[in-house]
Amino acid sequence: MKFTDGLWLKANGVVFSGAVEVVNAVLPKKDEVELMVATRHIATRGDTLNGAMLTLNIASPCDDIIKIKLTHFKGRKSRGPAYELFPDGKPATPSVKVENPNQSTTILPEPAPQPITITSGSLSAKVNTSPKSYGITFSHGSQYLTSTEYRGQAVIDVPYKLTLQQASEASCVATQVDPSTGVTNDERGVGQMVRYMLNEVVLSVGESIYGFGERFGPFIKNGQQISSWNQDGGTSSQQAYKTVPFYISSKGYGMFVNHSEEVDFEVGSEKCSKVGFSVRGESLEYYIIGGGSMKAVLSNYTKLTGRPGLPPSWTFGLWMSTSFTTSYDQKTVSGFLKQMKERDCPVRVLHLDCFWMKRYDWCSFTFDPENFPDPKAYIAEVKKEYGVKVCLWINPYISQHSVMFDEGMEHDYLIKRTNGDIWQWDMWQPGCAIVDFTNPAACEWYTSKLAALIDMGVDALKTDFSERIPHLGVKFFDGSDPRKMHNYYAHKYNQVVFNLLEKKLGKHEAVLFARAASAGGQRYPVHWGGDCESSYEAMAESLRGGLSLTSSGFAFWSHDIGGFEGQPPDSLFKRWLAFGLFSSHSRLHGSFSYRVPWLYGEEAVKVCSELSKLKMRLMPYIYGQAIKSHETGVPMMRSMVIEFPEDPTSAFLDKQYMFGDSLLIAPVFSDDTAQYYIPAGNWTCFWTKKGITGPKWVSEPNYAFNRIPMFVRPNTILLLGPEGVTTPDYEYASVGLEVQKYELEGGKVSVQVPTGKGAAWAGEVCVEGNGEVQSSHVKLV
């Protein structure tokens, strides 16, 4: 949200009251700071009258995290929902130190007031209390991170017409309304002033900003205007399915704005040297997160919002989908599975997309009897014959032609308009309504339908949609603020479904394939990148989205191999297939065309077969890395800058990534040439076992389709399962693992081996400094 007209002027009609100086400090407070900050210089007693005052509270919930809360009017009732903080358990009491040399609660020009500092762990916030000099400086030890400067916090009144630039006001749920909406001009705010709270921090020379959820535009967010407002806009736009009001800086700090409603960020886009973030209302709360490195920031951030859930080991195998609008029945599906088996392309999950239900019947959670006359028997049959798990597509939207609509309307299970009618429109399904997950009874009703499917043999659920949630002229069962519910709805939807799967199938056995999310959504994996086109450009934008998401607390990510929209050329499909099989989760899925590999040539079958089986061999490494991500919050698929922040080149790399601690993956974005960057050190090509010393840029023409540039980090032990393994979920410690050693640097190197069941470890393999290999509870070959 932009409030200015250039450097000196405010936008026409904007009333801006910015923080100028501290006038009072609430004392004593041993572990927090509360200050009164005037929005004009207080020179006389008369200046204390008729002006806005901001209350600043600074506290720390745990070491290396500092909370800033800025309040104008504190009498406004807080309506949820709010993000759940520390959902994995209360953190240890932080080591907080407050330094306040001032002897009075009143901060006066004479004697010269001293800064007030609060320190948590190694992170500190120092408040300048001198007259007309207000600001906050954030540091990690002696290292400057960022700061809020004079008038960099403000309460602002904005004419309604200027708010139309916001995503919430321009989105289809706000503009595509029919005569029956009942939305009044008063509810829209037409002709009124809208209040915002603003905070700006310095964007330093050479500093790069990342994150904000799944963003498909430029990976470095400097220069962008970003709105945390979930929208269903595909991967080729500035809209995003998964918006997270969190960013991470190359300087080694993070910023989490703790508001589930729309948060607008100006990343050097309103003021070139500032990151500004603003929300509607009377208060603004954010957390600055330190730790000393980008990895530590992500670990602390996921401590605050929740560690990534751990998907079952079977989910790391290949998912085969029916695609979306293709024609299929159980004969078609079985035929695909049969051919995949015959062609030695191991499938671990069969996904049935929307048309497992009858058309116009979404969602009824009832199989189309023409295409699946005996679904329970069919599910049992494909599981036995092909060894697959089964996933079904679902969404929270209910067509009025579904039997569930009448049930939901009768029992108040659907979102309502403010006049009491059911909220409906004709987008997606005719007369489409939306389940109100703020109603506990509606959650029970919805999950009872899903429980019946799980009892039938279903193992996973694709929680599609949930971005287009209305916020104007609606009311929720529990009185939630509709603007706050818009983004939070996806979180609640995924939470309800994930918790059901966990209840029915057990801990670490639940998995979603979710499209929408917000802060904390990493607790309910897995997420995929949504609707992309079939082009190299879309493949690259998908990867940018994935790396942005995993820079925002999410550990696991997938995408539609070959692209969703369109018919991929054979060469593109093979390149995307290699990329997909070396993502954490791999799914063949399209819109109106199938994604089975033989439709793209016999070489595509070879790529699918060879690389799928290699991924299965690498599962002792891959699942071990998944457990680490679950325990630490450091993502499995991570950008190069997270792993190599000291390398200036890594800041700009958005077409390659680290796949765990030890494997560098560089997808090929052309029919011919592979291009990638090798960081410092003696790396090894996984395929040829030839060494390569970085830092170095490499271009390889005529790169083979059945390979993907994959390099092993020095001082690495890789453990591979046996040749010919065709499933990801085997007993890694007992099958006989091959030990591969890469550029060991002397001294003992060890690696843990997971059991493959949950977060448990089976044993350990060590290589001594003399090269001797030892194992504990792990069978080797």
PDB file of C-alpha atoms in Angstrom, residues 355-598:
ATOM      1  CA  PHE A 355     -14.340 -36.411 -11.875  1.00  0.00           C
ATOM      2  CA  TRP A 356     -14.260 -39.320  -9.469  1.00  0.00           C
ATOM      3  CA  MET A 357     -17.541 -37.602  -8.557  1.00  0.00           C
ATOM      4  CA  LYS A 358     -20.326 -36.810 -11.013  1.00  0.00           C
ATOM      5  CA  ARG A 359     -20.234 -33.494 -12.818  1.00  0.00           C
ATOM      6  CA  TYR A 360     -22.092 -30.660 -11.070  1.00  0.00           C
ATOM      7  CA  ASP A 361     -21.843 -32.753  -7.886  1.00  0.00           C
ATOM      8  CA  TRP A 362     -18.717 -31.296  -6.331  1.00  0.00           C
ATOM      9  CA  CYS A 363     -18.476 -31.976  -3.581  1.00  0.00           C
ATOM     10  CA  SER A 364     -20.759 -34.825  -2.626  1.00  0.00           C
ATOM     11  CA  PHE A 365     -17.897 -37.196  -1.713  1.00  0.00           C
ATOM     12  CA  THR A 366     -19.751 -39.920  -3.584  1.00  0.00           C
ATOM     13  CA  PHE A 367     -18.113 -41.841  -6.429  1.00  0.00           C
ATOM     14  CA  ASP A 368     -19.706 -41.524  -9.861  1.00  0.00           C
ATOM     15  CA  PRO A 369     -21.466 -44.907 -10.155  1.00  0.00           C
ATOM     16  CA  GLU A 370     -21.057 -44.982 -13.944  1.00  0.00           C
ATOM     17  CA  ASN A 371     -17.264 -44.776 -13.786  1.00  0.00           C
ATOM     18  CA  PHE A 372     -16.665 -46.434 -10.400  1.00  0.00           C
ATOM     19  CA  PRO A 373     -19.591 -48.773  -9.692  1.00  0.00           C
ATOM     20  CA  ASP A 374     -17.939 -50.482  -6.682  1.00  0.00           C
ATOM     21  CA  PRO A 375     -15.304 -48.035  -5.389  1.00  0.00           C
ATOM     22  CA  LYS A 376     -14.377 -49.952  -2.261  1.00  0.00           C
ATOM     23  CA  ALA A 377     -13.663 -53.104  -4.245  1.00  0.00           C
ATOM     24  CA  TYR A 378     -11.812 -51.119  -6.892  1.00  0.00           C
ATOM     25  CA  ILE A 379      -9.557 -49.402  -4.355  1.00  0.00           C
ATOM     26  CA  ALA A 380      -8.719 -52.750  -2.785  1.00  0.00           C
ATOM     27  CA  GLU A 381      -8.016 -54.191  -6.235  1.00  0.00           C
ATOM     28  CA  VAL A 382      -5.537 -51.514  -7.370  1.00  0.00           C
ATOM     29  CA  LYS A 383      -3.788 -51.570  -4.029  1.00  0.00           C
ATOM     30  CA  LYS A 384      -3.280 -55.320  -4.247  1.00  0.00           C
ATOM     31  CA  GLU A 385      -2.410 -55.449  -7.940  1.00  0.00           C
ATOM     32  CA  TYR A 386      -0.160 -52.386  -8.197  1.00  0.00           C
ATOM     33  CA  GLY A 387       0.962 -51.660  -4.636  1.00  0.00           C
ATOM     34  CA  VAL A 388      -0.318 -48.089  -4.683  1.00  0.00           C
ATOM     35  CA  LYS A 389      -1.757 -45.737  -2.144  1.00  0.00           C
ATOM     36  CA  VAL A 390      -4.892 -43.852  -3.204  1.00  0.00           C
ATOM     37  CA  CYS A 391      -5.474 -40.097  -3.096  1.00  0.00           C
ATOM     38  CA  LEU A 392      -8.748 -38.298  -3.857  1.00  0.00           C
ATOM     39  CA  TRP A 393      -9.371 -34.715  -4.900  1.00  0.00           C
ATOM     40  CA  ILE A 394     -11.610 -32.621  -2.627  1.00  0.00           C
ATOM     41  CA  ASN A 395     -12.460 -28.969  -2.090  1.00  0.00           C
ATOM     42  CA  PRO A 396     -14.505 -26.959   0.448  1.00  0.00           C
ATOM     43  CA  TYR A 397     -16.978 -25.667  -2.140  1.00  0.00           C
ATOM     44  CA  ILE A 398     -20.427 -27.242  -2.388  1.00  0.00           C
ATOM     45  CA  SER A 399     -22.521 -27.138  -5.554  1.00  0.00           C
ATOM     46  CA  GLN A 400     -26.200 -26.525  -4.887  1.00  0.00           C
ATOM     47  CA  HIS A 401     -26.827 -29.675  -6.963  1.00  0.00           C
ATOM     48  CA  SER A 402     -24.990 -31.786  -4.402  1.00  0.00           C
ATOM     49  CA  VAL A 403     -26.977 -33.506  -1.677  1.00  0.00           C
ATOM     50  CA  MET A 404     -24.577 -31.886   0.754  1.00  0.00           C
ATOM     51  CA  PHE A 405     -25.902 -28.440  -0.091  1.00  0.00           C
ATOM     52  CA  ASP A 406     -29.313 -29.087   1.429  1.00  0.00           C
ATOM     53  CA  GLU A 407     -27.723 -30.659   4.510  1.00  0.00           C
ATOM     54  CA  GLY A 408     -25.377 -27.731   4.926  1.00  0.00           C
ATOM     55  CA  MET A 409     -28.116 -25.152   4.452  1.00  0.00           C
ATOM     56  CA  GLU A 410     -30.427 -26.857   6.943  1.00  0.00           C
ATOM     57  CA  HIS A 411     -27.817 -27.026   9.697  1.00  0.00           C
ATOM     58  CA  ASP A 412     -25.978 -23.709   9.158  1.00  0.00           C
ATOM     59  CA  TYR A 413     -22.811 -25.380   7.923  1.00  0.00           C
ATOM     60  CA  LEU A 414     -22.226 -22.917   5.059  1.00  0.00           C
ATOM     61  CA  ILE A 415     -20.924 -19.350   4.996  1.00  0.00           C
ATOM     62  CA  LYS A 416     -23.764 -16.857   5.105  1.00  0.00           C
ATOM     63  CA  ARG A 417     -24.415 -13.368   3.888  1.00  0.00           C
ATOM     64  CA  THR A 418     -25.062 -10.736   6.520  1.00  0.00           C
ATOM     65  CA  ASN A 419     -28.790 -10.955   5.728  1.00  0.00           C
ATOM     66  CA  GLY A 420     -28.833 -14.662   6.658  1.00  0.00           C
ATOM     67  CA  ASP A 421     -28.860 -16.109   3.136  1.00  0.00           C
ATOM     68  CA  ILE A 422     -26.279 -18.670   2.038  1.00  0.00           C
ATOM     69  CA  TRP A 423     -23.409 -16.999   0.213  1.00  0.00           C
ATOM     70  CA  GLN A 424     -23.386 -18.358  -3.353  1.00  0.00           C
ATOM     71  CA  TRP A 425     -22.070 -17.638  -6.808  1.00  0.00           C
ATOM     72  CA  ASP A 426     -21.614 -19.501 -10.093  1.00  0.00           C
ATOM     73  CA  MET A 427     -17.827 -19.570 -10.152  1.00  0.00           C
ATOM     74  CA  TRP A 428     -16.481 -23.151 -10.307  1.00  0.00           C
ATOM     75  CA  GLN A 429     -19.756 -24.957  -9.587  1.00  0.00           C
ATOM     76  CA  PRO A 430     -23.317 -23.735 -10.205  1.00  0.00           C
ATOM     77  CA  GLY A 431     -24.768 -22.102  -7.122  1.00  0.00           C
ATOM     78  CA  CYS A 432     -21.499 -22.758  -5.311  1.00  0.00           C
ATOM     79  CA  ALA A 433     -21.470 -22.362  -1.508  1.00  0.00           C
ATOM     80  CA  ILE A 434     -18.580 -22.703   0.939  1.00  0.00           C
ATOM     81  CA  VAL A 435     -18.261 -24.752   4.131  1.00  0.00           C
ATOM     82  CA  ASP A 436     -17.929 -22.620   7.271  1.00  0.00           C
ATOM     83  CA  PHE A 437     -15.072 -24.242   9.185  1.00  0.00           C
ATOM     84  CA  THR A 438     -15.515 -21.846  12.109  1.00  0.00           C
ATOM     85  CA  ASN A 439     -18.552 -23.952  13.035  1.00  0.00           C
ATOM     86  CA  PRO A 440     -17.370 -27.058  14.945  1.00  0.00           C
ATOM     87  CA  ALA A 441     -20.485 -28.941  13.862  1.00  0.00           C
ATOM     88  CA  ALA A 442     -19.707 -28.153  10.222  1.00  0.00           C
ATOM     89  CA  CYS A 443     -16.205 -29.559  10.706  1.00  0.00           C
ATOM     90  CA  GLU A 444     -17.670 -32.755  12.141  1.00  0.00           C
ATOM     91  CA  TRP A 445     -20.135 -32.996   9.274  1.00  0.00           C
ATOM     92  CA  TYR A 446     -17.488 -32.421   6.603  1.00  0.00           C
ATOM     93  CA  THR A 447     -14.960 -34.827   8.107  1.00  0.00           C
ATOM     94  CA  SER A 448     -17.601 -37.522   8.597  1.00  0.00           C
ATOM     95  CA  LYS A 449     -17.912 -37.671   4.799  1.00  0.00           C
ATOM     96  CA  LEU A 450     -14.144 -37.925   4.444  1.00  0.00           C
ATOM     97  CA  ALA A 451     -13.879 -40.546   7.180  1.00  0.00           C
ATOM     98  CA  ALA A 452     -16.148 -42.812   5.156  1.00  0.00           C
ATOM     99  CA  LEU A 453     -13.727 -42.506   2.227  1.00  0.00           C
ATOM    100  CA  ILE A 454     -10.747 -43.322   4.445  1.00  0.00           C
ATOM    101  CA  ASP A 455     -12.614 -46.360   5.739  1.00  0.00           C
ATOM    102  CA  MET A 456     -13.062 -47.322   2.099  1.00  0.00           C
ATOM    103  CA  GLY A 457      -9.272 -47.404   1.687  1.00  0.00           C
ATOM    104  CA  VAL A 458      -8.331 -43.845   0.721  1.00  0.00           C
ATOM    105  CA  ASP A 459      -4.885 -42.846   2.049  1.00  0.00           C
ATOM    106  CA  ALA A 460      -4.480 -39.171   1.133  1.00  0.00           C
ATOM    107  CA  LEU A 461      -6.572 -36.167   0.171  1.00  0.00           C
ATOM    108  CA  LYS A 462      -5.801 -33.373  -2.254  1.00  0.00           C
ATOM    109  CA  THR A 463      -7.173 -30.283  -0.525  1.00  0.00           C
ATOM    110  CA  ASP A 464      -7.658 -28.095  -3.579  1.00  0.00           C
ATOM    111  CA  PHE A 465      -8.921 -24.487  -3.758  1.00  0.00           C
ATOM    112  CA  SER A 466      -9.943 -22.350  -0.720  1.00  0.00           C
ATOM    113  CA  GLU A 467      -8.431 -19.107  -2.051  1.00  0.00           C
ATOM    114  CA  ARG A 468     -11.630 -17.345  -3.175  1.00  0.00           C
ATOM    115  CA  ILE A 469     -13.165 -16.807   0.233  1.00  0.00           C
ATOM    116  CA  PRO A 470     -15.542 -13.821   0.441  1.00  0.00           C
ATOM    117  CA  HIS A 471     -14.857 -10.994   2.866  1.00  0.00           C
ATOM    118  CA  LEU A 472     -17.583  -8.498   2.008  1.00  0.00           C
ATOM    119  CA  GLY A 473     -21.188  -8.848   3.117  1.00  0.00           C
ATOM    120  CA  VAL A 474     -20.619 -12.195   4.856  1.00  0.00           C
ATOM    121  CA  LYS A 475     -20.616 -13.503   8.393  1.00  0.00           C
ATOM    122  CA  PHE A 476     -18.972 -16.545   9.906  1.00  0.00           C
ATOM    123  CA  PHE A 477     -20.505 -18.817  12.516  1.00  0.00           C
ATOM    124  CA  ASP A 478     -18.075 -17.819  15.280  1.00  0.00           C
ATOM    125  CA  GLY A 479     -18.119 -14.104  14.483  1.00  0.00           C
ATOM    126  CA  SER A 480     -14.660 -14.100  12.902  1.00  0.00           C
ATOM    127  CA  ASP A 481     -13.602 -11.006  11.023  1.00  0.00           C
ATOM    128  CA  PRO A 482     -14.174 -11.914   7.341  1.00  0.00           C
ATOM    129  CA  ARG A 483     -11.030 -10.063   6.256  1.00  0.00           C
ATOM    130  CA  LYS A 484      -8.973 -12.077   8.729  1.00  0.00           C
ATOM    131  CA  MET A 485     -10.694 -15.300   7.667  1.00  0.00           C
ATOM    132  CA  HIS A 486      -9.881 -14.879   3.981  1.00  0.00           C
ATOM    133  CA  ASN A 487      -6.297 -16.170   4.241  1.00  0.00           C
ATOM    134  CA  TYR A 488      -6.804 -18.133   7.436  1.00  0.00           C
ATOM    135  CA  TYR A 489      -9.582 -20.172   5.839  1.00  0.00           C
ATOM    136  CA  ALA A 490      -7.070 -22.289   3.881  1.00  0.00           C
ATOM    137  CA  HIS A 491      -5.136 -22.954   7.077  1.00  0.00           C
ATOM    138  CA  LYS A 492      -8.274 -24.071   8.888  1.00  0.00           C
ATOM    139  CA  TYR A 493      -9.423 -26.228   5.967  1.00  0.00           C
ATOM    140  CA  ASN A 494      -6.077 -28.022   5.713  1.00  0.00           C
ATOM    141  CA  GLN A 495      -5.882 -28.388   9.485  1.00  0.00           C
ATOM    142  CA  VAL A 496      -9.316 -30.021   9.723  1.00  0.00           C
ATOM    143  CA  VAL A 497      -8.557 -32.535   6.957  1.00  0.00           C
ATOM    144  CA  PHE A 498      -4.995 -33.272   8.100  1.00  0.00           C
ATOM    145  CA  ASN A 499      -6.100 -33.867  11.686  1.00  0.00           C
ATOM    146  CA  LEU A 500      -8.729 -36.328  10.467  1.00  0.00           C
ATOM    147  CA  LEU A 501      -6.153 -38.271   8.438  1.00  0.00           C
ATOM    148  CA  GLU A 502      -3.805 -38.331  11.408  1.00  0.00           C
ATOM    149  CA  LYS A 503      -6.606 -39.509  13.693  1.00  0.00           C
ATOM    150  CA  LYS A 504      -7.617 -42.282  11.314  1.00  0.00           C
ATOM    151  CA  LEU A 505      -4.210 -43.384  10.032  1.00  0.00           C
ATOM    152  CA  GLY A 506      -1.761 -42.453  12.802  1.00  0.00           C
ATOM    153  CA  LYS A 507       0.958 -39.896  13.463  1.00  0.00           C
ATOM    154  CA  HIS A 508       3.326 -39.310  10.547  1.00  0.00           C
ATOM    155  CA  GLU A 509       0.910 -41.168   8.250  1.00  0.00           C
ATOM    156  CA  ALA A 510      -1.220 -38.164   7.301  1.00  0.00           C
ATOM    157  CA  VAL A 511      -0.558 -36.278   4.077  1.00  0.00           C
ATOM    158  CA  LEU A 512      -2.373 -33.696   2.002  1.00  0.00           C
ATOM    159  CA  PHE A 513      -1.705 -32.375  -1.470  1.00  0.00           C
ATOM    160  CA  ALA A 514      -2.672 -28.796  -0.727  1.00  0.00           C
ATOM    161  CA  ARG A 515      -2.756 -25.739  -2.963  1.00  0.00           C
ATOM    162  CA  ALA A 516      -3.551 -22.834  -0.618  1.00  0.00           C
ATOM    163  CA  ALA A 517      -1.914 -21.982   2.696  1.00  0.00           C
ATOM    164  CA  SER A 518      -0.782 -19.178   4.954  1.00  0.00           C
ATOM    165  CA  ALA A 519       1.572 -18.782   7.908  1.00  0.00           C
ATOM    166  CA  GLY A 520       1.881 -22.042   9.831  1.00  0.00           C
ATOM    167  CA  GLY A 521       0.623 -24.116   6.896  1.00  0.00           C
ATOM    168  CA  GLN A 522       3.921 -26.018   6.888  1.00  0.00           C
ATOM    169  CA  ARG A 523       2.462 -28.106   9.715  1.00  0.00           C
ATOM    170  CA  TYR A 524       0.163 -29.823   7.193  1.00  0.00           C
ATOM    171  CA  PRO A 525       2.238 -31.059   4.243  1.00  0.00           C
ATOM    172  CA  VAL A 526       2.481 -31.478   1.273  1.00  0.00           C
ATOM    173  CA  HIS A 527       1.870 -28.381  -0.879  1.00  0.00           C
ATOM    174  CA  TRP A 528       2.088 -28.069  -4.639  1.00  0.00           C
ATOM    175  CA  GLY A 529       2.517 -25.109  -6.942  1.00  0.00           C
ATOM    176  CA  GLY A 530      -0.899 -24.882  -8.564  1.00  0.00           C
ATOM    177  CA  ASP A 531      -1.814 -24.279 -12.197  1.00  0.00           C
ATOM    178  CA  CYS A 532       1.196 -23.696 -14.442  1.00  0.00           C
ATOM    179  CA  GLU A 533       1.438 -23.632 -18.207  1.00  0.00           C
ATOM    180  CA  SER A 534       3.407 -26.163 -20.252  1.00  0.00           C
ATOM    181  CA  SER A 535       6.509 -24.144 -21.079  1.00  0.00           C
ATOM    182  CA  TYR A 536      10.065 -23.716 -19.890  1.00  0.00           C
ATOM    183  CA  GLU A 537       9.089 -20.279 -18.619  1.00  0.00           C
ATOM    184  CA  ALA A 538       6.377 -21.809 -16.439  1.00  0.00           C
ATOM    185  CA  MET A 539       8.788 -24.482 -15.238  1.00  0.00           C
ATOM    186  CA  ALA A 540      11.174 -21.727 -14.122  1.00  0.00           C
ATOM    187  CA  GLU A 541       8.432 -19.672 -12.484  1.00  0.00           C
ATOM    188  CA  SER A 542       7.248 -22.779 -10.653  1.00  0.00           C
ATOM    189  CA  LEU A 543      10.723 -23.275  -9.209  1.00  0.00           C
ATOM    190  CA  ARG A 544      10.865 -19.616  -8.147  1.00  0.00           C
ATOM    191  CA  GLY A 545       7.555 -20.142  -6.377  1.00  0.00           C
ATOM    192  CA  GLY A 546       8.823 -23.251  -4.641  1.00  0.00           C
ATOM    193  CA  LEU A 547      12.041 -21.607  -3.483  1.00  0.00           C
ATOM    194  CA  SER A 548      10.088 -18.604  -2.199  1.00  0.00           C
ATOM    195  CA  LEU A 549       7.761 -20.927  -0.304  1.00  0.00           C
ATOM    196  CA  THR A 550      10.614 -22.870   1.258  1.00  0.00           C
ATOM    197  CA  SER A 551      12.133 -19.511   2.253  1.00  0.00           C
ATOM    198  CA  SER A 552       8.905 -18.981   4.234  1.00  0.00           C
ATOM    199  CA  GLY A 553       8.945 -21.950   6.599  1.00  0.00           C
ATOM    200  CA  PHE A 554       7.673 -24.723   4.289  1.00  0.00           C
ATOM    201  CA  ALA A 555       9.942 -27.754   3.960  1.00  0.00           C
ATOM    202  CA  PHE A 556       8.267 -29.850   1.244  1.00  0.00           C
ATOM    203  CA  TRP A 557       6.927 -28.819  -2.153  1.00  0.00           C
ATOM    204  CA  SER A 558       5.743 -30.262  -5.441  1.00  0.00           C
ATOM    205  CA  HIS A 559       4.470 -29.163  -8.859  1.00  0.00           C
ATOM    206  CA  ASP A 560       2.669 -30.555 -11.895  1.00  0.00           C
ATOM    207  CA  ILE A 561       5.255 -32.375 -14.014  1.00  0.00           C
ATOM    208  CA  GLY A 562       4.993 -31.173 -17.609  1.00  0.00           C
ATOM    209  CA  GLY A 563       2.836 -28.227 -16.610  1.00  0.00           C
ATOM    210  CA  PHE A 564      -0.905 -28.204 -15.942  1.00  0.00           C
ATOM    211  CA  GLU A 565      -2.320 -26.135 -18.787  1.00  0.00           C
ATOM    212  CA  GLY A 566      -1.485 -27.123 -22.338  1.00  0.00           C
ATOM    213  CA  GLN A 567       0.200 -30.045 -24.048  1.00  0.00           C
ATOM    214  CA  PRO A 568       3.926 -30.110 -23.282  1.00  0.00           C
ATOM    215  CA  PRO A 569       6.345 -30.880 -26.102  1.00  0.00           C
ATOM    216  CA  ASP A 570       8.237 -34.139 -25.600  1.00  0.00           C
ATOM    217  CA  SER A 571      11.492 -32.387 -24.757  1.00  0.00           C
ATOM    218  CA  LEU A 572       9.910 -30.131 -22.138  1.00  0.00           C
ATOM    219  CA  PHE A 573       8.119 -33.068 -20.546  1.00  0.00           C
ATOM    220  CA  LYS A 574      11.404 -34.974 -20.158  1.00  0.00           C
ATOM    221  CA  ARG A 575      13.191 -31.986 -18.626  1.00  0.00           C
ATOM    222  CA  TRP A 576      10.309 -31.309 -16.248  1.00  0.00           C
ATOM    223  CA  LEU A 577      10.138 -35.008 -15.366  1.00  0.00           C
ATOM    224  CA  ALA A 578      13.765 -34.916 -14.213  1.00  0.00           C
ATOM    225  CA  PHE A 579      13.079 -31.752 -12.187  1.00  0.00           C
ATOM    226  CA  GLY A 580       9.934 -33.283 -10.682  1.00  0.00           C
ATOM    227  CA  LEU A 581      11.650 -36.489  -9.631  1.00  0.00           C
ATOM    228  CA  PHE A 582      14.274 -34.496  -7.770  1.00  0.00           C
ATOM    229  CA  SER A 583      11.760 -32.357  -5.954  1.00  0.00           C
ATOM    230  CA  SER A 584      10.680 -33.528  -2.522  1.00  0.00           C
ATOM    231  CA  HIS A 585       7.390 -34.818  -3.980  1.00  0.00           C
ATOM    232  CA  SER A 586       6.740 -35.871  -7.556  1.00  0.00           C
ATOM    233  CA  ARG A 587       3.394 -35.860  -9.358  1.00  0.00           C
ATOM    234  CA  LEU A 588       2.290 -36.442 -12.956  1.00  0.00           C
ATOM    235  CA  HIS A 589      -0.769 -34.215 -13.465  1.00  0.00           C
ATOM    236  CA  GLY A 590      -2.331 -32.143 -16.242  1.00  0.00           C
ATOM    237  CA  SER A 591      -5.520 -30.338 -17.154  1.00  0.00           C
ATOM    238  CA  PHE A 592      -7.065 -31.631 -20.384  1.00  0.00           C
ATOM    239  CA  SER A 593      -4.239 -34.023 -21.330  1.00  0.00           C
ATOM    240  CA  TYR A 594      -2.707 -37.034 -19.634  1.00  0.00           C
ATOM    241  CA  ARG A 595       0.820 -37.050 -18.238  1.00  0.00           C
ATOM    242  CA  VAL A 596       1.696 -40.717 -18.616  1.00  0.00           C
ATOM    243  CA  PRO A 597       5.244 -40.822 -20.027  1.00  0.00           C
ATOM    244  CA  TRP A 598       4.744 -42.979 -23.169  1.00  0.00           C
TER     245      TRP A 598
END
